[in-house]
PDB file of C-alpha atoms in Angstrom:
ATOM      1  CA  MET A   1      13.328 102.611  90.459  1.00  0.00           C
ATOM      2  CA  SER A   2      15.310 103.459  93.548  1.00  0.00           C
ATOM      3  CA  ALA A   3      17.173 101.296  95.995  1.00  0.00           C
ATOM      4  CA  ASP A   4      14.472 102.132  98.551  1.00  0.00           C
ATOM      5  CA  SER A   5      12.051  99.958  96.563  1.00  0.00           C
ATOM      6  CA  TYR A   6      13.949  96.929  97.808  1.00  0.00           C
ATOM      7  CA  GLY A   7      14.213  97.976 101.433  1.00  0.00           C
ATOM      8  CA  PRO A   8      17.327  99.243 103.203  1.00  0.00           C
ATOM      9  CA  ALA A   9      20.588  98.217 101.578  1.00  0.00           C
ATOM     10  CA  GLN A  10      22.505  95.558 103.497  1.00  0.00           C
ATOM     11  CA  PRO A  11      26.302  95.676 103.666  1.00  0.00           C
ATOM     12  CA  VAL A  12      27.736  93.390 101.004  1.00  0.00           C
ATOM     13  CA  PHE A  13      31.191  92.468  99.789  1.00  0.00           C
ATOM     14  CA  GLU A  14      32.061  94.742  96.861  1.00  0.00           C
ATOM     15  CA  PRO A  15      35.149  96.191  95.169  1.00  0.00           C
ATOM     16  CA  ARG A  16      36.094  99.784  95.740  1.00  0.00           C
ATOM     17  CA  LEU A  17      34.373 102.179  93.356  1.00  0.00           C
ATOM     18  CA  PHE A  18      36.693 104.685  91.718  1.00  0.00           C
ATOM     19  CA  GLY A  19      36.059 108.049  93.317  1.00  0.00           C
ATOM     20  CA  GLY A  20      34.378 106.491  96.354  1.00  0.00           C
ATOM     21  CA  GLY A  21      30.833 105.386  96.982  1.00  0.00           C
ATOM     22  CA  SER A  22      29.152 102.012  96.540  1.00  0.00           C
ATOM     23  CA  HIS A  23      28.051  99.802  93.663  1.00  0.00           C
ATOM     24  CA  VAL A  24      24.924  98.730  95.550  1.00  0.00           C
ATOM     25  CA  PRO A  25      22.673 101.669  94.529  1.00  0.00           C
ATOM     26  CA  LEU A  26      23.801 101.171  90.920  1.00  0.00           C
ATOM     27  CA  MET A  27      22.727  97.519  90.968  1.00  0.00           C
ATOM     28  CA  ALA A  28      19.376  98.081  92.697  1.00  0.00           C
ATOM     29  CA  PRO A  29      17.381  98.834  89.499  1.00  0.00           C
ATOM     30  CA  TRP A  30      18.421  95.458  88.094  1.00  0.00           C
ATOM     31  CA  LEU A  31      17.187  93.456  91.092  1.00  0.00           C
ATOM     32  CA  GLN A  32      13.826  91.755  91.146  1.00  0.00           C
ATOM     33  CA  PRO A  33      11.395  92.439  94.009  1.00  0.00           C
ATOM     34  CA  ARG A  34      12.701  90.885  97.243  1.00  0.00           C
ATOM     35  CA  GLU A  35      15.844  89.653  95.487  1.00  0.00           C
ATOM     36  CA  ARG A  36      18.773  89.851  97.902  1.00  0.00           C
ATOM     37  CA  LEU A  37      22.215  91.075  96.874  1.00  0.00           C
ATOM     38  CA  LEU A  38      24.980  88.857  98.318  1.00  0.00           C
ATOM     39  CA  GLY A  39      28.221  90.151  96.857  1.00  0.00           C
ATOM     40  CA  ILE A  40      29.950  91.873  93.952  1.00  0.00           C
ATOM     41  CA  VAL A  41      33.311  90.749  92.560  1.00  0.00           C
ATOM     42  CA  ASP A  42      35.480  92.576  90.020  1.00  0.00           C
ATOM     43  CA  ILE A  43      37.287  90.250  87.574  1.00  0.00           C
ATOM     44  CA  THR A  44      39.182  90.443  84.282  1.00  0.00           C
ATOM     45  CA  LEU A  45      39.209  87.851  81.512  1.00  0.00           C
ATOM     46  CA  SER A  46      42.487  85.967  81.174  1.00  0.00           C
ATOM     47  CA  ASP A  47      44.704  87.128  78.319  1.00  0.00           C
ATOM     48  CA  LEU A  48      44.989  83.447  77.353  1.00  0.00           C
ATOM     49  CA  ILE A  49      41.449  83.561  75.967  1.00  0.00           C
ATOM     50  CA  PRO A  50      41.489  84.158  72.191  1.00  0.00           C
ATOM     51  CA  ARG A  51      39.424  86.805  70.427  1.00  0.00           C
ATOM     52  CA  VAL A  52      35.757  86.029  69.820  1.00  0.00           C
ATOM     53  CA  PRO A  53      35.406  84.639  66.266  1.00  0.00           C
ATOM     54  CA  ARG A  54      33.309  86.849  64.028  1.00  0.00           C
ATOM     55  CA  ALA A  55      30.748  84.065  63.539  1.00  0.00           C
ATOM     56  CA  PHE A  56      29.850  84.316  67.241  1.00  0.00           C
ATOM     57  CA  ARG A  57      29.704  88.093  67.533  1.00  0.00           C
ATOM     58  CA  ARG A  58      26.413  89.868  68.014  1.00  0.00           C
ATOM     59  CA  GLY A  59      25.606  92.798  65.761  1.00  0.00           C
ATOM     60  CA  THR A  60      23.240  94.566  63.392  1.00  0.00           C
ATOM     61  CA  GLN A  61      23.241  93.731  59.699  1.00  0.00           C
ATOM     62  CA  TRP A  62      23.210  96.826  57.473  1.00  0.00           C
ATOM     63  CA  SER A  63      22.300  97.207  53.809  1.00  0.00           C
ATOM     64  CA  GLY A  64      23.145  99.717  51.062  1.00  0.00           C
ATOM     65  CA  ALA A  65      26.001 102.141  51.559  1.00  0.00           C
ATOM     66  CA  ARG A  66      26.077 101.441  55.281  1.00  0.00           C
ATOM     67  CA  GLY A  67      26.350  97.736  54.543  1.00  0.00           C
ATOM     68  CA  ALA A  68      29.290  98.346  52.212  1.00  0.00           C
ATOM     69  CA  ALA A  69      31.027 100.404  54.907  1.00  0.00           C
ATOM     70  CA  GLN A  70      30.354  97.680  57.453  1.00  0.00           C
ATOM     71  CA  GLY A  71      31.764  95.120  55.035  1.00  0.00           C
ATOM     72  CA  ALA A  72      34.981  97.126  54.801  1.00  0.00           C
ATOM     73  CA  VAL A  73      35.173  97.261  58.602  1.00  0.00           C
ATOM     74  CA  ASP A  74      34.578  93.501  58.809  1.00  0.00           C
ATOM     75  CA  ALA A  75      37.302  92.855  56.232  1.00  0.00           C
ATOM     76  CA  ALA A  76      39.764  94.989  58.188  1.00  0.00           C
ATOM     77  CA  ALA A  77      38.800  93.213  61.417  1.00  0.00           C
ATOM     78  CA  SER A  78      39.253  89.806  59.754  1.00  0.00           C
ATOM     79  CA  ALA A  79      42.716  90.889  58.638  1.00  0.00           C
ATOM     80  CA  ALA A  80      43.455  91.959  62.211  1.00  0.00           C
ATOM     81  CA  ASP A  81      42.304  88.529  63.428  1.00  0.00           C
ATOM     82  CA  ALA A  82      44.694  86.875  60.988  1.00  0.00           C
ATOM     83  CA  VAL A  83      47.597  89.086  62.088  1.00  0.00           C
ATOM     84  CA  GLU A  84      46.872  88.284  65.725  1.00  0.00           C
ATOM     85  CA  PHE A  85      46.850  84.558  64.965  1.00  0.00           C
ATOM     86  CA  PHE A  86      50.199  84.572  63.189  1.00  0.00           C
ATOM     87  CA  ASP A  87      51.894  87.126  65.455  1.00  0.00           C
ATOM     88  CA  PHE A  88      50.718  85.839  68.803  1.00  0.00           C
ATOM     89  CA  GLY A  89      49.441  82.328  68.112  1.00  0.00           C
ATOM     90  CA  ILE A  90      52.756  80.615  68.773  1.00  0.00           C
ATOM     91  CA  VAL A  91      53.466  82.683  71.889  1.00  0.00           C
ATOM     92  CA  ARG A  92      49.961  82.036  73.215  1.00  0.00           C
ATOM     93  CA  ARG A  93      50.279  78.300  72.591  1.00  0.00           C
ATOM     94  CA  LEU A  94      53.540  78.243  74.530  1.00  0.00           C
ATOM     95  CA  ARG A  95      51.929  80.131  77.410  1.00  0.00           C
ATOM     96  CA  ARG A  96      48.935  77.789  77.345  1.00  0.00           C
ATOM     97  CA  ALA A  97      51.284  74.812  77.574  1.00  0.00           C
ATOM     98  CA  VAL A  98      52.619  76.274  80.833  1.00  0.00           C
ATOM     99  CA  ARG A  99      49.510  77.913  82.321  1.00  0.00           C
ATOM    100  CA  GLY A 100      46.721  75.903  80.683  1.00  0.00           C
ATOM    101  CA  ALA A 101      44.074  76.990  78.185  1.00  0.00           C
ATOM    102  CA  GLY A 102      42.065  80.098  78.980  1.00  0.00           C
ATOM    103  CA  LEU A 103      38.895  78.677  77.446  1.00  0.00           C
ATOM    104  CA  THR A 104      37.866  75.055  77.030  1.00  0.00           C
ATOM    105  CA  GLY A 105      34.733  73.564  75.514  1.00  0.00           C
ATOM    106  CA  GLY A 106      34.219  76.012  72.653  1.00  0.00           C
ATOM    107  CA  TRP A 107      32.196  79.156  72.044  1.00  0.00           C
ATOM    108  CA  THR A 108      28.751  77.516  72.277  1.00  0.00           C
ATOM    109  CA  THR A 109      29.336  76.259  75.825  1.00  0.00           C
ATOM    110  CA  MET A 110      28.518  78.127  79.047  1.00  0.00           C
ATOM    111  CA  ALA A 111      32.139  79.292  79.292  1.00  0.00           C
ATOM    112  CA  GLY A 112      32.105  80.467  75.696  1.00  0.00           C
ATOM    113  CA  ARG A 113      28.850  82.371  76.136  1.00  0.00           C
ATOM    114  CA  PHE A 114      30.234  83.914  79.333  1.00  0.00           C
ATOM    115  CA  VAL A 115      33.303  85.200  77.469  1.00  0.00           C
ATOM    116  CA  ILE A 116      31.205  86.500  74.558  1.00  0.00           C
ATOM    117  CA  ALA A 117      28.925  88.404  76.947  1.00  0.00           C
ATOM    118  CA  VAL A 118      31.890  90.026  78.698  1.00  0.00           C
ATOM    119  CA  ARG A 119      33.814  90.804  75.515  1.00  0.00           C
ATOM    120  CA  THR A 120      30.725  92.350  73.898  1.00  0.00           C
ATOM    121  CA  GLY A 121      30.664  94.982  76.631  1.00  0.00           C
ATOM    122  CA  PRO A 122      28.026  97.654  77.227  1.00  0.00           C
ATOM    123  CA  ASP A 123      28.255  99.361  73.831  1.00  0.00           C
ATOM    124  CA  SER A 124      26.277  98.173  70.795  1.00  0.00           C
ATOM    125  CA  SER A 125      29.198  99.283  68.598  1.00  0.00           C
ATOM    126  CA  SER A 126      31.575  97.093  70.587  1.00  0.00           C
ATOM    127  CA  THR A 127      34.905  96.024  69.173  1.00  0.00           C
ATOM    128  CA  TYR A 128      34.654  92.929  71.371  1.00  0.00           C
ATOM    129  CA  ASP A 129      37.658  93.890  73.441  1.00  0.00           C
ATOM    130  CA  ASN A 130      35.994  94.493  76.810  1.00  0.00           C
ATOM    131  CA  GLN A 131      37.846  92.519  79.488  1.00  0.00           C
ATOM    132  CA  ARG A 132      36.420  93.531  82.862  1.00  0.00           C
ATOM    133  CA  VAL A 133      33.130  92.557  84.414  1.00  0.00           C
ATOM    134  CA  LEU A 134      31.404  92.699  87.785  1.00  0.00           C
ATOM    135  CA  MET A 135      29.997  89.326  88.813  1.00  0.00           C
ATOM    136  CA  VAL A 136      26.999  90.246  90.944  1.00  0.00           C
ATOM    137  CA  PHE A 137      25.733  87.390  93.104  1.00  0.00           C
ATOM    138  CA  THR A 138      22.169  87.441  94.424  1.00  0.00           C
ATOM    139  CA  ASP A 139      20.095  84.784  96.126  1.00  0.00           C
ATOM    140  CA  ARG A 140      18.643  83.938  92.687  1.00  0.00           C
ATOM    141  CA  ARG A 141      21.119  84.771  89.930  1.00  0.00           C
ATOM    142  CA  ILE A 142      24.620  85.736  88.895  1.00  0.00           C
ATOM    143  CA  LEU A 143      24.489  88.959  86.906  1.00  0.00           C
ATOM    144  CA  LEU A 144      27.318  90.096  84.651  1.00  0.00           C
ATOM    145  CA  MET A 145      27.441  93.866  85.055  1.00  0.00           C
ATOM    146  CA  CYS A 146      29.565  96.886  84.249  1.00  0.00           C
ATOM    147  CA  THR A 147      29.361 100.556  85.157  1.00  0.00           C
ATOM    148  CA  VAL A 148      29.533 103.445  82.705  1.00  0.00           C
ATOM    149  CA  SER A 149      29.468 107.212  83.005  1.00  0.00           C
ATOM    150  CA  THR A 150      26.017 108.800  82.941  1.00  0.00           C
ATOM    151  CA  LYS A 151      27.535 111.889  81.259  1.00  0.00           C
ATOM    152  CA  LYS A 152      25.771 114.066  83.808  1.00  0.00           C
ATOM    153  CA  VAL A 153      28.931 115.549  85.262  1.00  0.00           C
ATOM    154  CA  PRO A 154      28.314 119.313  85.619  1.00  0.00           C
ATOM    155  CA  LEU A 155      30.647 121.636  83.757  1.00  0.00           C
ATOM    156  CA  PHE A 156      30.773 123.989  86.723  1.00  0.00           C
ATOM    157  CA  GLY A 157      29.983 123.676  90.385  1.00  0.00           C
ATOM    158  CA  LYS A 158      29.668 120.649  92.618  1.00  0.00           C
ATOM    159  CA  VAL A 159      27.781 117.429  92.060  1.00  0.00           C
ATOM    160  CA  PRO A 160      24.379 117.619  93.802  1.00  0.00           C
ATOM    161  CA  PRO A 161      24.178 115.350  96.891  1.00  0.00           C
ATOM    162  CA  GLY A 162      22.946 111.884  96.026  1.00  0.00           C
ATOM    163  CA  GLN A 163      23.420 112.268  92.266  1.00  0.00           C
ATOM    164  CA  GLN A 164      24.992 109.226  90.633  1.00  0.00           C
ATOM    165  CA  LEU A 165      27.639 109.900  88.010  1.00  0.00           C
ATOM    166  CA  ARG A 166      27.681 106.277  86.891  1.00  0.00           C
ATOM    167  CA  GLU A 167      25.060 103.708  85.968  1.00  0.00           C
ATOM    168  CA  ALA A 168      25.097  99.931  85.731  1.00  0.00           C
ATOM    169  CA  ARG A 169      24.483  97.958  82.563  1.00  0.00           C
ATOM    170  CA  CYS A 170      23.832  94.234  82.329  1.00  0.00           C
ATOM    171  CA  LEU A 171      25.949  92.127  79.984  1.00  0.00           C
ATOM    172  CA  GLY A 172      24.337  88.800  80.777  1.00  0.00           C
ATOM    173  CA  GLU A 173      23.143  86.396  83.430  1.00  0.00           C
ATOM    174  CA  ILE A 174      24.242  82.996  84.738  1.00  0.00           C
ATOM    175  CA  PRO A 175      21.946  80.598  86.624  1.00  0.00           C
ATOM    176  CA  PRO A 176      23.828  79.829  89.871  1.00  0.00           C
ATOM    177  CA  GLU A 177      23.701  76.072  89.264  1.00  0.00           C
ATOM    178  CA  GLN A 178      25.668  76.545  86.033  1.00  0.00           C
ATOM    179  CA  LEU A 179      28.746  77.837  87.877  1.00  0.00           C
ATOM    180  CA  GLN A 180      29.782  74.617  89.540  1.00  0.00           C
ATOM    181  CA  ARG A 181      33.226  75.397  90.878  1.00  0.00           C
ATOM    182  CA  VAL A 182      35.762  78.204  91.235  1.00  0.00           C
ATOM    183  CA  VAL A 183      39.420  77.192  91.519  1.00  0.00           C
ATOM    184  CA  ILE A 184      42.023  79.749  92.606  1.00  0.00           C
ATOM    185  CA  ARG A 185      45.325  79.151  90.803  1.00  0.00           C
ATOM    186  CA  HIS A 186      47.395  82.095  91.979  1.00  0.00           C
ATOM    187  CA  THR A 187      51.159  81.947  91.482  1.00  0.00           C
ATOM    188  CA  SER A 188      53.942  84.486  91.851  1.00  0.00           C
ATOM    189  CA  LEU A 189      53.392  85.404  88.183  1.00  0.00           C
ATOM    190  CA  SER A 190      49.640  85.068  87.792  1.00  0.00           C
ATOM    191  CA  GLU A 191      46.351  85.822  89.556  1.00  0.00           C
ATOM    192  CA  ARG A 192      44.479  83.192  87.564  1.00  0.00           C
ATOM    193  CA  VAL A 193      41.131  81.851  88.729  1.00  0.00           C
ATOM    194  CA  ASP A 194      39.279  79.116  86.815  1.00  0.00           C
ATOM    195  CA  LEU A 195      35.497  79.154  86.429  1.00  0.00           C
ATOM    196  CA  HIS A 196      34.170  75.615  85.913  1.00  0.00           C
ATOM    197  CA  PHE A 197      30.682  75.344  84.432  1.00  0.00           C
ATOM    198  CA  ALA A 198      28.122  72.553  84.628  1.00  0.00           C
ATOM    199  CA  ASP A 199      28.641  71.458  81.008  1.00  0.00           C
ATOM    200  CA  GLY A 200      32.343  70.803  81.660  1.00  0.00           C
ATOM    201  CA  SER A 201      33.602  74.009  80.031  1.00  0.00           C
ATOM    202  CA  LEU A 202      36.071  76.392  81.647  1.00  0.00           C
ATOM    203  CA  ALA A 203      36.908  80.090  81.446  1.00  0.00           C
ATOM    204  CA  ALA A 204      39.987  81.586  83.090  1.00  0.00           C
ATOM    205  CA  VAL A 205      39.845  85.019  84.706  1.00  0.00           C
ATOM    206  CA  GLU A 206      42.201  87.205  86.719  1.00  0.00           C
ATOM    207  CA  ALA A 207      41.296  88.408  90.210  1.00  0.00           C
ATOM    208  CA  GLY A 208      43.298  89.738  93.139  1.00  0.00           C
ATOM    209  CA  LYS A 209      43.533  87.672  96.321  1.00  0.00           C
ATOM    210  CA  GLU A 210      40.625  89.309  98.163  1.00  0.00           C
ATOM    211  CA  GLN A 211      38.365  89.269  95.111  1.00  0.00           C
ATOM    212  CA  ALA A 212      39.315  85.679  94.277  1.00  0.00           C
ATOM    213  CA  TYR A 213      38.471  84.314  97.719  1.00  0.00           C
ATOM    214  CA  ALA A 214      35.169  86.208  97.736  1.00  0.00           C
ATOM    215  CA  LEU A 215      34.349  84.776  94.291  1.00  0.00           C
ATOM    216  CA  GLU A 216      35.122  81.246  95.426  1.00  0.00           C
ATOM    217  CA  ALA A 217      32.981  81.659  98.554  1.00  0.00           C
ATOM    218  CA  LEU A 218      30.038  83.165  96.677  1.00  0.00           C
ATOM    219  CA  SER A 219      30.139  80.328  94.141  1.00  0.00           C
ATOM    220  CA  ARG A 220      29.525  77.942  97.067  1.00  0.00           C
ATOM    221  CA  GLY A 221      26.681  80.056  98.449  1.00  0.00           C
ATOM    222  CA  VAL A 222      28.816  81.438 101.269  1.00  0.00           C
ATOM    223  CA  VAL A 223      28.443  85.186 101.778  1.00  0.00           C
ATOM    224  CA  PRO A 224      31.821  86.829 102.489  1.00  0.00           C
ATOM    225  CA  PRO A 225      31.914  89.630 105.047  1.00  0.00           C
ATOM    226  CA  PRO A 226      31.864  93.207 103.724  1.00  0.00           C
ATOM    227  CA  ARG A 227      35.236  94.799 103.186  1.00  0.00           C
ATOM    228  CA  SER A 228      36.389  96.932 106.077  1.00  0.00           C
TER     229      SER A 228
END
């Protein structure tokens, strides 16, 4: 389905797309009829957020030889989790004491589910290390999106006019009423922004000044002007 199905695209606040162009045509197939796009913000999960525990990771269960191989991978990943805990646990706790926790409320809360969706990423074989996400605000929803290569780059010659070399994939969705407040906590050493959810949970993200103020405005239903 093309962007034309939703009428002419209106200028919206959005981050710069690498190589030029706009995210808007990439998001159009994910919009419902007459759903209006308000803004797109590029954020990164805070490095204070711990790894997603294996019990909360999505995935396919395999049997037979493939299951044995998967078991070996899981064992190696569990060992890596343990190494991370002992190597970085103390340092992270010290940083949390100064900067505050990156995630509060636990993995079953709105904040926890938000982090899991982002960390899972667009690939079914994810290692749960994806950090970046586009928060796409519409007049109905908040979509968690990312863009990936369509692998249609020609070996020779120029890209045909109008051909998209990237496509959008949806990682999840947040009802707007669940994101209650966005608090910008920028310092000289950090670009931290806190996302406060309706159940009292919190997830910390990183966003540059322009992106942060657009995110805060969109969370209040205020549409920021398009970037010049």
